[in-house]
Amino acid sequence: MTLTAILPSLRASIPDPLDPSAWPAHTEPTTDDVRVSAVSMARLADVAGTPCEHTAEEAPPRYRSRDWTPRGMSVAVAAVTGVRRTDGGLVLELDAVLPACAVLDEARLIGRRTTAPRATAVVRDPLADGEGADAAVLVVPSDVEVGDLVCFPCGRALTHREVVVTHHVAPVSTASPVVPAPFSTPASVGSSR
């Protein structure tokens, strides 16, 4: 239990601490953002749009062997596209696919400051059809709303394609295609006399 969890009003002046082993090297939390190697995740989402990801080097473990080499990790940023408050808690919809390597207990709300207490939220899979296809649970401030940005670390380097929601393409019609008539030039076009 951290001091900001006991007194949420402190989040207006000091950021929630993060687990350095779950985030890439040189990650710094602020009260309304996360910077990875001096790259603001809120600014990245502003420039690149959501969902987006930033790849950086893994933080060194506390005890490491001499032959340890860092691998790549990613931080993904997604926008909240839907919030439903139920008796059981929050149900969120994001504009990103949550990869299996996502560390959701380290999720952060970025882009604005909040002193609301943290609450658990079920994240629905954007590709699932129907109810009961809840994908994962993450902890976010209880006043989360549509348009908020959420960032979370991922245990390996991701490509943009792995976090983007791909929409299903409608099946192609089996009707015969329309074939255009062959190109022909009028006789009067070629001669000017």
Short mmCIF file of C-alpha atoms in Angstrom, two decimals:
data_model
loop_
_atom_site.label_atom_id
_atom_site.label_comp_id
_atom_site.label_asym_id
_atom_site.label_seq_id
_atom_site.Cartn_x
_atom_site.Cartn_y
_atom_site.Cartn_z
CA MET A 1 0.00 0.00 0.00
CA THR A 2 1.43 3.35 -1.03
CA LEU A 3 0.89 6.75 0.50
CA THR A 4 -1.03 7.92 -2.58
CA ALA A 5 -3.35 4.91 -2.23
CA ILE A 6 -4.08 5.82 1.41
CA LEU A 7 -4.47 9.55 0.70
CA PRO A 8 -5.59 9.93 -2.96
CA SER A 9 -5.56 13.74 -2.62
CA LEU A 10 -1.75 13.56 -2.69
CA ARG A 11 -1.91 12.54 -6.37
CA ALA A 12 -2.41 16.20 -7.25
CA SER A 13 1.17 16.92 -6.17
CA ILE A 14 3.10 13.60 -6.29
CA PRO A 15 2.71 10.73 -8.77
CA ASP A 16 1.81 7.18 -7.87
CA PRO A 17 5.00 5.14 -7.65
CA LEU A 18 5.59 2.54 -10.33
CA ASP A 19 7.34 -0.83 -10.32
CA PRO A 20 10.63 -0.16 -12.15
CA SER A 21 10.99 -3.81 -13.16
CA ALA A 22 7.68 -3.71 -15.09
CA TRP A 23 8.51 -0.57 -17.10
CA PRO A 24 11.31 0.15 -19.58
CA ALA A 25 14.56 1.75 -18.39
CA HIS A 26 14.46 5.50 -17.72
CA THR A 27 10.69 5.60 -17.06
CA GLU A 28 9.51 8.53 -14.93
CA PRO A 29 5.94 9.01 -13.70
CA THR A 30 4.46 12.48 -13.31
CA THR A 31 1.11 13.49 -11.88
CA ASP A 32 -0.52 13.39 -15.32
CA ASP A 33 1.89 11.55 -17.62
CA VAL A 34 4.54 8.85 -17.97
CA ARG A 35 7.83 9.65 -19.69
CA VAL A 36 9.91 6.83 -21.16
CA SER A 37 13.45 7.90 -22.07
CA ALA A 38 12.20 11.53 -22.06
CA VAL A 39 9.31 10.71 -24.44
CA SER A 40 5.94 11.81 -23.08
CA MET A 41 3.30 9.12 -23.60
CA ALA A 42 0.50 11.73 -23.60
CA ARG A 43 2.32 13.73 -26.30
CA LEU A 44 2.99 10.55 -28.30
CA ALA A 45 -0.75 9.78 -28.28
CA ASP A 46 -1.46 13.39 -29.29
CA VAL A 47 0.92 13.20 -32.26
CA ALA A 48 0.47 9.58 -33.39
CA GLY A 49 -3.14 8.99 -32.33
CA THR A 50 -4.37 6.03 -30.38
CA PRO A 51 -3.68 3.23 -30.04
CA CYS A 52 0.06 3.66 -30.19
CA GLU A 53 3.12 2.06 -28.67
CA HIS A 54 6.63 3.13 -27.76
CA THR A 55 9.48 0.62 -27.63
CA ALA A 56 12.42 1.10 -25.30
CA GLU A 57 15.09 -0.92 -23.56
CA GLU A 58 14.27 -3.21 -20.64
CA ALA A 59 15.29 -1.96 -17.18
CA PRO A 60 18.14 -3.97 -15.67
CA PRO A 61 17.11 -6.44 -12.97
CA ARG A 62 18.32 -5.86 -9.45
CA TYR A 63 20.62 -8.90 -9.56
CA ARG A 64 21.92 -9.75 -13.00
CA SER A 65 24.56 -12.00 -14.41
CA ARG A 66 27.49 -10.70 -16.42
CA ASP A 67 26.10 -12.00 -19.69
CA TRP A 68 22.73 -10.23 -19.23
CA THR A 69 21.68 -8.19 -22.24
CA PRO A 70 18.62 -5.95 -22.29
CA ARG A 71 15.70 -6.78 -24.55
CA GLY A 72 13.04 -4.50 -25.91
CA MET A 73 9.80 -3.69 -24.10
CA SER A 74 6.90 -1.49 -25.07
CA VAL A 75 4.51 0.95 -23.48
CA ALA A 76 1.08 0.99 -25.14
CA VAL A 77 -1.34 3.93 -25.02
CA ALA A 78 -5.06 3.47 -25.61
CA ALA A 79 -8.09 5.74 -25.42
CA VAL A 80 -11.18 4.87 -23.40
CA THR A 81 -14.08 4.54 -25.86
CA GLY A 82 -16.74 3.34 -23.45
CA VAL A 83 -17.43 3.35 -19.69
CA ARG A 84 -20.25 1.49 -17.99
CA ARG A 85 -20.69 1.67 -14.23
CA THR A 86 -22.34 -1.44 -12.76
CA ASP A 87 -22.93 -2.80 -9.27
CA GLY A 88 -19.84 -4.98 -9.72
CA GLY A 89 -17.59 -2.07 -10.74
CA LEU A 90 -16.49 -0.52 -14.01
CA VAL A 91 -16.60 -2.01 -17.49
CA LEU A 92 -14.30 -0.24 -19.95
CA GLU A 93 -13.87 -0.39 -23.69
CA LEU A 94 -10.55 0.66 -25.20
CA ASP A 95 -9.61 1.37 -28.79
CA ALA A 96 -6.72 -1.10 -28.51
CA VAL A 97 -6.24 -4.82 -28.29
CA LEU A 98 -4.65 -5.87 -24.98
CA PRO A 99 -1.68 -8.12 -25.78
CA ALA A 100 -0.98 -11.13 -23.57
CA CYS A 101 2.28 -9.55 -22.39
CA ALA A 102 0.52 -6.42 -21.02
CA VAL A 103 1.16 -5.67 -17.32
CA LEU A 104 -2.30 -4.34 -16.49
CA ASP A 105 -1.79 -3.89 -12.75
CA GLU A 106 0.66 -1.10 -13.71
CA ALA A 107 -1.85 0.74 -15.94
CA ARG A 108 -1.85 4.54 -15.64
CA LEU A 109 -4.34 7.23 -16.52
CA ILE A 110 -2.46 9.96 -18.40
CA GLY A 111 -3.41 13.31 -19.87
CA ARG A 112 -5.10 14.71 -16.76
CA ARG A 113 -4.64 14.81 -12.99
CA THR A 114 -7.14 13.10 -10.73
CA THR A 115 -7.44 12.52 -7.01
CA ALA A 116 -10.23 9.94 -7.31
CA PRO A 117 -9.63 6.62 -5.54
CA ARG A 118 -8.55 3.72 -7.71
CA ALA A 119 -11.07 1.10 -8.80
CA THR A 120 -10.84 -2.18 -10.67
CA ALA A 121 -12.27 -2.21 -14.16
CA VAL A 122 -13.04 -5.05 -16.53
CA VAL A 123 -11.84 -4.35 -20.05
CA ARG A 124 -13.95 -5.77 -22.84
CA ASP A 125 -12.18 -7.22 -25.84
CA PRO A 126 -13.02 -4.93 -28.80
CA LEU A 127 -12.98 -7.90 -31.21
CA ALA A 128 -15.31 -10.10 -29.14
CA ASP A 129 -18.93 -10.41 -30.14
CA GLY A 130 -21.47 -10.55 -27.34
CA GLU A 131 -21.56 -10.28 -23.58
CA GLY A 132 -19.37 -12.31 -21.26
CA ALA A 133 -16.27 -11.87 -23.41
CA ASP A 134 -14.49 -9.78 -20.81
CA ALA A 135 -10.78 -9.75 -21.54
CA ALA A 136 -8.87 -8.45 -18.54
CA VAL A 137 -8.94 -6.47 -15.31
CA LEU A 138 -6.99 -3.27 -14.71
CA VAL A 139 -6.93 -0.66 -11.96
CA VAL A 140 -7.80 2.92 -12.93
CA PRO A 141 -9.14 5.99 -11.11
CA SER A 142 -12.87 5.65 -10.42
CA ASP A 143 -13.70 8.86 -12.33
CA VAL A 144 -12.44 7.50 -15.66
CA GLU A 145 -14.47 8.76 -18.61
CA VAL A 146 -14.68 8.41 -22.37
CA GLY A 147 -11.72 10.10 -24.05
CA ASP A 148 -9.24 9.45 -21.23
CA LEU A 149 -5.88 7.93 -22.09
CA VAL A 150 -4.56 4.78 -20.41
CA CYS A 151 -0.99 3.57 -20.78
CA PHE A 152 0.47 0.26 -19.64
CA PRO A 153 3.79 -1.54 -20.03
CA CYS A 154 4.19 -4.70 -22.09
CA GLY A 155 6.80 -7.36 -21.37
CA ARG A 156 8.20 -7.46 -24.90
CA ALA A 157 8.64 -5.19 -27.88
CA LEU A 158 5.37 -4.82 -29.80
CA THR A 159 4.57 -3.69 -33.28
CA HIS A 160 1.79 -1.22 -33.95
CA ARG A 161 -0.20 -3.97 -35.64
CA GLU A 162 -0.38 -5.93 -32.36
CA VAL A 163 -2.34 -3.21 -30.52
CA VAL A 164 -4.57 -1.89 -33.31
CA VAL A 165 -8.14 -3.15 -33.52
CA THR A 166 -8.56 -4.63 -36.96
CA HIS A 167 -12.14 -4.59 -38.19
CA HIS A 168 -13.52 -7.59 -39.98
CA VAL A 169 -13.86 -7.08 -43.72
CA ALA A 170 -17.24 -7.88 -45.24
CA PRO A 171 -17.19 -10.98 -47.45
CA VAL A 172 -16.69 -10.35 -51.13
CA SER A 173 -19.77 -10.79 -53.31
CA THR A 174 -19.83 -13.88 -55.53
CA ALA A 175 -21.64 -12.05 -58.34
CA SER A 176 -19.76 -11.76 -61.60
CA PRO A 177 -17.67 -8.60 -61.81
CA VAL A 178 -18.52 -5.85 -64.27
CA VAL A 179 -16.00 -5.86 -67.09
CA PRO A 180 -15.39 -2.48 -68.70
CA ALA A 181 -15.63 -2.16 -72.47
CA PRO A 182 -12.31 -2.15 -74.31
CA PHE A 183 -10.77 1.26 -74.82
CA SER A 184 -11.28 2.67 -78.29
CA THR A 185 -10.35 6.00 -79.79
CA PRO A 186 -12.54 7.80 -82.28
CA ALA A 187 -11.04 8.23 -85.74
CA SER A 188 -11.37 12.01 -85.62
CA VAL A 189 -9.11 12.34 -82.58
CA GLY A 190 -5.97 11.19 -84.38
CA SER A 191 -6.19 13.52 -87.38
CA SER A 192 -6.42 17.28 -87.15
CA ARG A 193 -6.68 18.02 -90.88
#
